Coordinates of C-alpha atoms in Angstrom, one line a residue:
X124 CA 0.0 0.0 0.0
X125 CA 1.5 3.4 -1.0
X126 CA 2.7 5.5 2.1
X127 CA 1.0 9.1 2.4
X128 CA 3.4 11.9 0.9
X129 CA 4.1 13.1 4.3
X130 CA 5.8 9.9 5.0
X131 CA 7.9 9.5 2.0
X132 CA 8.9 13.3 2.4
X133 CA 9.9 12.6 6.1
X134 CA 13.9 14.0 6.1
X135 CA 16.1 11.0 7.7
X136 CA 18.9 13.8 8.1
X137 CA 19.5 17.4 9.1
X138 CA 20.4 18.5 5.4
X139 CA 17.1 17.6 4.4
X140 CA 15.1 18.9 7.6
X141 CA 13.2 22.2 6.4
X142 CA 13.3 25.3 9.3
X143 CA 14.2 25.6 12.7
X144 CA 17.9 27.2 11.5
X145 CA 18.1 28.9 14.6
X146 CA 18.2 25.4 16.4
X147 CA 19.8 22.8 13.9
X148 CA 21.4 25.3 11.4
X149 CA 25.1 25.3 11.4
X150 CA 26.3 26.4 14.6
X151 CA 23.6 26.4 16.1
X152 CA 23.1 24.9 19.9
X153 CA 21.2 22.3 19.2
X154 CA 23.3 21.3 16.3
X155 CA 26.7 21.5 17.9
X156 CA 25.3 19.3 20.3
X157 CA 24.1 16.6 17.7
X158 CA 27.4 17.1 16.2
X159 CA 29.3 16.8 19.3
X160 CA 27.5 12.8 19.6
X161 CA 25.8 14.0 23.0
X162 CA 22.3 15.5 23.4
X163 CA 20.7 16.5 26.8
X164 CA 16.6 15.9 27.9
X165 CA 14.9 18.7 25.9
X166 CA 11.4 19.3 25.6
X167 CA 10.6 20.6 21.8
X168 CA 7.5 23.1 21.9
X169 CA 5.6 24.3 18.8
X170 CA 2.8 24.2 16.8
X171 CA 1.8 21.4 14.8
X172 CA 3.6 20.1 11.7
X173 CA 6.8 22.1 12.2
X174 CA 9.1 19.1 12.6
X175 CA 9.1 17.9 16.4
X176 CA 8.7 14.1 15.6
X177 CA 11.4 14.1 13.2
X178 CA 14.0 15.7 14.5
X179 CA 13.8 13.4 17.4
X180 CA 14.3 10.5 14.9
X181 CA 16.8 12.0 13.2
X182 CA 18.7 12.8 16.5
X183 CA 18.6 9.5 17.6
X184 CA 19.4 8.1 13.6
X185 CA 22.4 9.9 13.6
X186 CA 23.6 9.4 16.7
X187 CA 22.6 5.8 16.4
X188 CA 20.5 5.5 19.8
X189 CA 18.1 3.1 20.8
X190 CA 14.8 4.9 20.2
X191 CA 11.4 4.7 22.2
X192 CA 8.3 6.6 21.4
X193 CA 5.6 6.6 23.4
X194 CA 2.4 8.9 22.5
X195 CA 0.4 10.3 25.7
X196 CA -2.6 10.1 23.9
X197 CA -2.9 6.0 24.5
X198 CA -0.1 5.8 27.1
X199 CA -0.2 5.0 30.8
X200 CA 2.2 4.6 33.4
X201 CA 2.5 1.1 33.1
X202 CA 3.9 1.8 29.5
X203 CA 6.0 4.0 31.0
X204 CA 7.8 1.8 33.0
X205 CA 7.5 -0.8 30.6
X206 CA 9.8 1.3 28.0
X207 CA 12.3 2.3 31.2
X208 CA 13.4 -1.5 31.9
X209 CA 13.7 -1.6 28.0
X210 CA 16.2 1.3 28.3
X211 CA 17.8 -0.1 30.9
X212 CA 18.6 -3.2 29.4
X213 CA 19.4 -1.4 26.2
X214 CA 21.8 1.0 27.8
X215 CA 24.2 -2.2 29.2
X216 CA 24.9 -2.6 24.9
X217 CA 25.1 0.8 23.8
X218 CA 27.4 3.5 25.3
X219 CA 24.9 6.5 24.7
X220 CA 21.8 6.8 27.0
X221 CA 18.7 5.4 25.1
X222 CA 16.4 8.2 23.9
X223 CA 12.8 8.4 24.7
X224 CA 9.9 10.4 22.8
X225 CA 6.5 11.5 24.1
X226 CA 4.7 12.9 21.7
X227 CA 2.0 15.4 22.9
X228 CA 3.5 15.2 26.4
X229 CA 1.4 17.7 27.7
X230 CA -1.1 15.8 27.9
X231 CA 0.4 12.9 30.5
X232 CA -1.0 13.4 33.5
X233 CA 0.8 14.3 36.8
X234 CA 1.4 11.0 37.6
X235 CA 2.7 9.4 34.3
X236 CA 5.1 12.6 34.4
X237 CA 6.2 11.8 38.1
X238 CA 6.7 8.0 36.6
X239 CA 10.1 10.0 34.1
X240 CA 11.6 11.4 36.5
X241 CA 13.9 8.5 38.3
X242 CA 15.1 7.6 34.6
X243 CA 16.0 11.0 33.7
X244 CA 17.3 12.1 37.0
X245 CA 19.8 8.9 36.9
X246 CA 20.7 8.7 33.3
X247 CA 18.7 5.7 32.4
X248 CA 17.3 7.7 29.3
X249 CA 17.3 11.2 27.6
X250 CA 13.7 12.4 26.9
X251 CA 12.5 14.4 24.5
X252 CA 9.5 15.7 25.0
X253 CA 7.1 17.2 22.2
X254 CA 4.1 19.6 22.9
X255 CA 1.9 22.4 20.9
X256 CA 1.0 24.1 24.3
X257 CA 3.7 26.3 27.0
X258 CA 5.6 23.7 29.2
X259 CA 5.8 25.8 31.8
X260 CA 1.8 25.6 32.5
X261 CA 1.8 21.4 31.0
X262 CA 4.6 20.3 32.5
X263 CA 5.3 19.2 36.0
X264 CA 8.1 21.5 37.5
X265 CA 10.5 18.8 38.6
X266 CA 10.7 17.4 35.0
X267 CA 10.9 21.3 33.3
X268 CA 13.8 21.8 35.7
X269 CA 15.7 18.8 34.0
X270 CA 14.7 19.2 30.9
X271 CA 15.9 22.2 28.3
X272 CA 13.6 23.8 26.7
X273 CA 13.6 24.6 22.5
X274 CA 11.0 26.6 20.9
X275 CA 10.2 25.7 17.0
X276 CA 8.5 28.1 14.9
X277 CA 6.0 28.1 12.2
X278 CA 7.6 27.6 9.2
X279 CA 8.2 30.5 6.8
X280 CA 6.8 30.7 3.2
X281 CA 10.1 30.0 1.8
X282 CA 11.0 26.6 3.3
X283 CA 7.2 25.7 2.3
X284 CA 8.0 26.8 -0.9
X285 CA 10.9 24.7 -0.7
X286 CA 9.3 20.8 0.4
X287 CA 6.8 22.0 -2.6
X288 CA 10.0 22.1 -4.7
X289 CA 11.8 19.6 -2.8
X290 CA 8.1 16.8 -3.7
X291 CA 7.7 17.5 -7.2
X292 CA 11.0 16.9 -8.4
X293 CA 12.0 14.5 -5.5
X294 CA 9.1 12.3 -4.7
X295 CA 9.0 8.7 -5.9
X296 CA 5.4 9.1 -7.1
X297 CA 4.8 12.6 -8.2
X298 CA 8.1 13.1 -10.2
X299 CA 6.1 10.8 -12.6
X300 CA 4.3 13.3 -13.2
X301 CA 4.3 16.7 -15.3
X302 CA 3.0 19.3 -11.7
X303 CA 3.1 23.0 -12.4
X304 CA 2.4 25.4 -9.9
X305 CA 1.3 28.5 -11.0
X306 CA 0.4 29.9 -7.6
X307 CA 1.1 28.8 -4.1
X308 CA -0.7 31.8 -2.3
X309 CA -3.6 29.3 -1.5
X310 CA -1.6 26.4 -0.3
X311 CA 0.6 28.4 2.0
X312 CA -2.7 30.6 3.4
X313 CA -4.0 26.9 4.6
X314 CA -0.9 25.4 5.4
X315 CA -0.5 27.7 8.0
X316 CA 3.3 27.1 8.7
X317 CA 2.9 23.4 9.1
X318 CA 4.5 21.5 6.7
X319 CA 2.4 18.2 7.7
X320 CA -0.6 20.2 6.2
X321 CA 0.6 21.9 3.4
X322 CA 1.8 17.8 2.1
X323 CA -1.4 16.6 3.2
X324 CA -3.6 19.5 0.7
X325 CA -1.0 19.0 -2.1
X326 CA -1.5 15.3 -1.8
X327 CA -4.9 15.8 -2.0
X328 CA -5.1 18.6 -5.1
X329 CA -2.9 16.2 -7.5
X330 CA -4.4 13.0 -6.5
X331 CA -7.6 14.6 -7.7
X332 CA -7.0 15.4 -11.0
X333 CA -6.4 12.8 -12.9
X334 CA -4.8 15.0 -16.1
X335 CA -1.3 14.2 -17.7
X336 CA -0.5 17.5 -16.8
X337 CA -1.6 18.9 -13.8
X338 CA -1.7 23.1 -13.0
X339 CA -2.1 24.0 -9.4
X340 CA -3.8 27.6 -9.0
X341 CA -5.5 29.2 -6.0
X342 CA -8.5 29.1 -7.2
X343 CA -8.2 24.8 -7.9
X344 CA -6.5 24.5 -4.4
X345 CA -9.4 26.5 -2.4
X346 CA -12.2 24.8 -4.1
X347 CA -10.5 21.0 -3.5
X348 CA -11.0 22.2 0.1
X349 CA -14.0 23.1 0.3
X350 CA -15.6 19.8 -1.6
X351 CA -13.0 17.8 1.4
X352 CA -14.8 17.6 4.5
X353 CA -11.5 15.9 5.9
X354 CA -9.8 18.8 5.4
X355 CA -11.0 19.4 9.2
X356 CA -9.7 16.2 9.9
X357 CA -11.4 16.2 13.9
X358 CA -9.0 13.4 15.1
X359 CA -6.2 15.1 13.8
X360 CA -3.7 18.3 14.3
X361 CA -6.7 20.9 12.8
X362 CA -9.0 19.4 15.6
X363 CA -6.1 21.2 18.1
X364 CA -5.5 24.5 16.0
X365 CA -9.4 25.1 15.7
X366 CA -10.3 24.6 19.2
X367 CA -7.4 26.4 20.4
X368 CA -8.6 29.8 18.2
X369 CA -12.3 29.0 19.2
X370 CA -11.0 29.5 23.3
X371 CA -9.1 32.3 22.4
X372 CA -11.1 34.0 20.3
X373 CA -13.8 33.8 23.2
X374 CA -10.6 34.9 25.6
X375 CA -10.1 37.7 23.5
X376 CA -13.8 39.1 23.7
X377 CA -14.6 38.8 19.9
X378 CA -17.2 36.6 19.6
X379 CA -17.4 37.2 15.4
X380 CA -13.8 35.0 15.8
X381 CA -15.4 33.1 18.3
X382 CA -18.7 32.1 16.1
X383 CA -16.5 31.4 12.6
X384 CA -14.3 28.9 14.2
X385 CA -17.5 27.5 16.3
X386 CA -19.1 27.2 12.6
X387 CA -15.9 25.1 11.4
X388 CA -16.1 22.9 13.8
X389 CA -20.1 22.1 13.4
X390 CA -19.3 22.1 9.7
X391 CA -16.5 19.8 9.9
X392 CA -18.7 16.9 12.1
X393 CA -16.7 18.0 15.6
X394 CA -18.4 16.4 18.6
X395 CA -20.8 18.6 20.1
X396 CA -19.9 18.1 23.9
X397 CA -16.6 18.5 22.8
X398 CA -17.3 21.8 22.3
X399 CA -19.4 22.5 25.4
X400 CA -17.1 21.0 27.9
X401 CA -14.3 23.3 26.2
X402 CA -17.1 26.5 26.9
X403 CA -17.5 24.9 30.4
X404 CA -13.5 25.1 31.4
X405 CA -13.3 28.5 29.2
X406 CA -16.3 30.1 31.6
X407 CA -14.2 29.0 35.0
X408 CA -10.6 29.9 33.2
X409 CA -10.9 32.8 31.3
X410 CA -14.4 34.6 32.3
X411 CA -14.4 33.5 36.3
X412 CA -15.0 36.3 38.8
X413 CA -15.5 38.8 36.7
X414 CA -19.0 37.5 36.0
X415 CA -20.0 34.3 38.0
X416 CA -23.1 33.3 36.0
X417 CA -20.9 32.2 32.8
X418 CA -20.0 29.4 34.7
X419 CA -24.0 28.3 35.4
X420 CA -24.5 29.1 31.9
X421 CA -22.1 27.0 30.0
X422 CA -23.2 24.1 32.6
X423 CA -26.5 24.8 31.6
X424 CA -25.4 24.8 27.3
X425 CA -23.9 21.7 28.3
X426 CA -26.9 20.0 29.7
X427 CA -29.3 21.1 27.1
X428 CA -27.2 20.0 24.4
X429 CA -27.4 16.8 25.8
X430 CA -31.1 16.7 25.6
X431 CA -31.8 18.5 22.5
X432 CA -29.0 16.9 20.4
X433 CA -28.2 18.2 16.8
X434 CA -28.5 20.4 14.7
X435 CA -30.8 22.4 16.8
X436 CA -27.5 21.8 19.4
X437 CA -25.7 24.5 17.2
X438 CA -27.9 27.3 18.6
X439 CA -27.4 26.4 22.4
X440 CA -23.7 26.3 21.6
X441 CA -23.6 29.8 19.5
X442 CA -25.7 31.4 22.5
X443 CA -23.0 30.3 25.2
X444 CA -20.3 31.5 22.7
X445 CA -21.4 35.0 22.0
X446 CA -22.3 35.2 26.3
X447 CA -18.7 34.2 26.8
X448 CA -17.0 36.0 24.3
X449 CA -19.3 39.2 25.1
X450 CA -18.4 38.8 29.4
X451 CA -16.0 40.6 31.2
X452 CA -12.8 38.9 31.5
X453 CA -10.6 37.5 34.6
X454 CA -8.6 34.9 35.4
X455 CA -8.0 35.1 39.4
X456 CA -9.3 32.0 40.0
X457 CA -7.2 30.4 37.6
X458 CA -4.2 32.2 38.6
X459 CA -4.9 32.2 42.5
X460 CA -5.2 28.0 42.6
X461 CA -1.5 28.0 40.4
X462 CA 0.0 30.3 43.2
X463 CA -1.5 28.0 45.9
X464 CA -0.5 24.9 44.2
X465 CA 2.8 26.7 43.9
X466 CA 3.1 27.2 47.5
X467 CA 2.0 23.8 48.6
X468 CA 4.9 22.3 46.4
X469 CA 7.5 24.9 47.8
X470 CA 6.5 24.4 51.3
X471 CA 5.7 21.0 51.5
X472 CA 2.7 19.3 53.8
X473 CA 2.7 22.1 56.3
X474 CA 1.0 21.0 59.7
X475 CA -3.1 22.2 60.0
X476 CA -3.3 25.0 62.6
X477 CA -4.4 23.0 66.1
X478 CA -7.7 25.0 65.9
X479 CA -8.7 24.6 62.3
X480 CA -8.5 21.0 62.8
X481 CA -11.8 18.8 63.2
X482 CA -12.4 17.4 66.6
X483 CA -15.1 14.4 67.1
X484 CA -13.6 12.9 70.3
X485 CA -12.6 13.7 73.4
X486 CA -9.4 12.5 72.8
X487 CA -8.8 14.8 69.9
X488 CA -10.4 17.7 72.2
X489 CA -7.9 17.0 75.2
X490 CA -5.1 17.6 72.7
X491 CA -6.6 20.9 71.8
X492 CA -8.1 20.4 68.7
X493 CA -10.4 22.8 67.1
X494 CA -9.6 25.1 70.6
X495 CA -10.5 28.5 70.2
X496 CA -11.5 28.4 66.9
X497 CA -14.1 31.0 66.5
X498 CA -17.5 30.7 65.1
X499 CA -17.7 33.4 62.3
X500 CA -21.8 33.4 62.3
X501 CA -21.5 34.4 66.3
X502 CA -20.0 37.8 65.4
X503 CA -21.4 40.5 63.7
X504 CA -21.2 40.9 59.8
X505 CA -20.5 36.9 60.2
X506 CA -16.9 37.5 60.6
X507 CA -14.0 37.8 62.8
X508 CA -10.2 37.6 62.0
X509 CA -8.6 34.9 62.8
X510 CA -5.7 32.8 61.0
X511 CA -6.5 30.2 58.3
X512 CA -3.2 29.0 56.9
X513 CA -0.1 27.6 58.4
X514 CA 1.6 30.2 60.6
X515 CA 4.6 29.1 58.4
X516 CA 2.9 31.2 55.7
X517 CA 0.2 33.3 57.9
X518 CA 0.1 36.2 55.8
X519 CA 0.6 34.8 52.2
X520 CA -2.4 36.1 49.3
X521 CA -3.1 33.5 46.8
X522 CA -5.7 35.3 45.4
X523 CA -5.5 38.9 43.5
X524 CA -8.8 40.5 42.7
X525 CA -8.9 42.1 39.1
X526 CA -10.0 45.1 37.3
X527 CA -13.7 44.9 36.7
X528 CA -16.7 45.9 38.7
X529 CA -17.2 42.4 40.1
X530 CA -14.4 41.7 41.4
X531 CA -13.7 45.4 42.9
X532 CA -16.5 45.3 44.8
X533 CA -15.5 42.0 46.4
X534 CA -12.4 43.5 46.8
X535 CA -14.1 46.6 48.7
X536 CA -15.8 43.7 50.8
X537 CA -12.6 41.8 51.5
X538 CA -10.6 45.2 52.7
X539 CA -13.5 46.3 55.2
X540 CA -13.7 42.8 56.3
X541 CA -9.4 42.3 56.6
X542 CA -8.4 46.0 57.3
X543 CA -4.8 46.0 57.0
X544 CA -4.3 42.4 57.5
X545 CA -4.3 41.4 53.8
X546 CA -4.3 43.5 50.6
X547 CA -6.7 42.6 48.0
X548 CA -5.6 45.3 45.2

């Protein structure tokens, strides 16, 4: 069966990898360190179809290293550790440290992250890590800390211009064949800087015509799109870039963004309570505080779409898009949990204050817990200061209110309530 062009096109060396000069150009860092034969743990962030994947391989081809891949999307920790004892037995044959990839690893939980960091820490493999979203937010700080970090960019009209080059006159199946192309402005508008996408449209373009001599123009390319459903593609990369300008177009308060890339994914058969639980987390991340009924009213555009179903489910979703992307913005929830969750790893499991703690015997009572805790509802307003965290961290503020007129009235609240005791500016 006949390999898709972006397989046969795959580079199996640097010379033929298209992009990234500033990190595998000629004296570059990253290349002096392939050069060199030795290669730390790096984590490889971009966008989709920019050449993550295969400059793993060809790392690990060239410096001929045992290579694992593991993907996160059908991975658990028992493959984890599976793959490790494999390294481990591979590493007594091979002087070089066997190399493991994680594709999309920004989407291994916690836990399956935790489950690297032995190997790395003690040499039993170098991991490279790829992801389309920031590392700093997806990945577990222990693991960033070992890992380097190397950002690849979209790639740039001319090394597009170049793989088109690079397949017609190199490609074992489409050299056969007489390809012209007049005009590229419509492949490289939809390829979007990801080479994976602009091989997969001008696979589908001259696989289409069945002509001895085939002319690629804008006008041919656009309207091959638009008759290829596919071209959405909801299991694959698109399904990522789509939802991703959907959230932030809703994040950015324009919900004409918001509603186009909401119709592209309806048109192109995305699941429906994909979209809905995505509106959900975007109400709590992005809207929060600023106006709490978002939050009730993606819940409820989730629930309804549930019982309505389609295609009448296109108008619940469109209503909860336009609320969202028309609310007041703040992320201080979002933010105040990271700076908590931030302190609990700094800090550790600090002891619970004797009289937060919960005392149902007399036992627990004799050794003062729950003493002089005081009731708020037996004061007036309902409240009296007193300390709620560790007296380790007494006077720490996880939470910042924002700029809107929700929040800076809760604000006002909090300050009358706290006087000088904590700041909430």
């Amino acid at each position: 069966m006949q390999r898709p062009l972006a397989e046969r096109m795959r580079p199996q060396n640097l010379d033929d990898y298209v992009g990234q000069k500033h990190l595998v150009g000629q004296g570059s860092v990253l290349r002096k360190m392939i050069d060199g034969g030795h290669v730390p743990s790096f984590i490889l962030w971009g966008p989709p179809g920019v050449g993550k994947t295969t400059l793993a391989r060809i790392i690990s081809k060239q410096l001929d290293i045992p290579f694992y891949t593991l993907s996160a999307v059908n991975s658990g920790v028992k493959d984890v550790r599976e793959v490790i004892e494999k390294a481990k037995s591979n590493h007594f044959f091979s002087s070089q440290r066997p190399i493991l990839f994680i594709d999309e690893i920004h989407r291994f939980s916690k836990s399956q992250q935790d489950s690297l960091l032995g190997a790395v820490e003690n040499g039993t493999i170098n991991l490279i890590g790829a992801t389309t979203e920031n590392p700093s937010f997806e990945v577990i700080r222990p693991l960033l800390s070992r890992c380097q970090v190397y950002v690849l960019k979209p790639l740039e009209d001319k090394d597009l211009l170049s793989l088109i080059n690079r397949v017609i006159n190199n490609d074992i199946e489409f050299k056969k064949k007489n390809i012209t192309i007049k005009e590229s402005k419509s492949l490289l508008r939809f390829a979007g800087g990801d080479a994976r996408k602009l091989l997969n449209i001008l696979e589908l373009v001259i696989e289409a015509d069945d002509n001895e001599n085939i002319i690629i123009t804008d006008e041919i390319v656009t309207e091959r799109l638009q008759e290829n459903p596919s071209a959405y593609d909801k299991d694959g990369e698109i399904h990522y870039d789509i939802i991703s300008a959907f959230i932030k177009s809703i994040r950015g308060s324009d919900p004409d963004g918001a509603l186009y890339w909401l119709a592209r994914m309806v048109n192109g058969g995305e699941d429906p309570k994909f979209i809905a639980r995505r509106l959900v987390i975007s109400a709590a991340e992005d809207i929060g505080l600023a106006n709490p009924n978002a939050l009730l009213l993606a819940n409820t555009c989730f629930d309804a779409l549930t019982k309505i179903g389609w295609p009448e489910g296109r108008i619940i979703l469109a209503e909860a898009t336009v609320y969202l992307a028309c609310s007041p913005k703040s992320n201080s929830a979002y933010m105040g949990i990271n700076n908590a969750i931030a302190e609990v790893e700094k800090s550790g499991n600090l002891p619970v204050p004797l009289h937060l703690r919960n005392s149902p015997t007399k036992l627990l009572k004799d050794l003062d817990y729950g003493k002089d805790y005081k009731y708020a509802h037996d004061f007036e307003n309902n409240f009296v200061e007193q300390d709620f965290l560790p007296k380790e961290i007494r006077d720490s503020q996880f939470w910042h209110p924002q700029k809107n007129a929700q929040e800076s009235k809760t604000a006002e609240h909090m300050k009358n309530l706290w006087k000088e005791r904590k700041k909430y500016n």
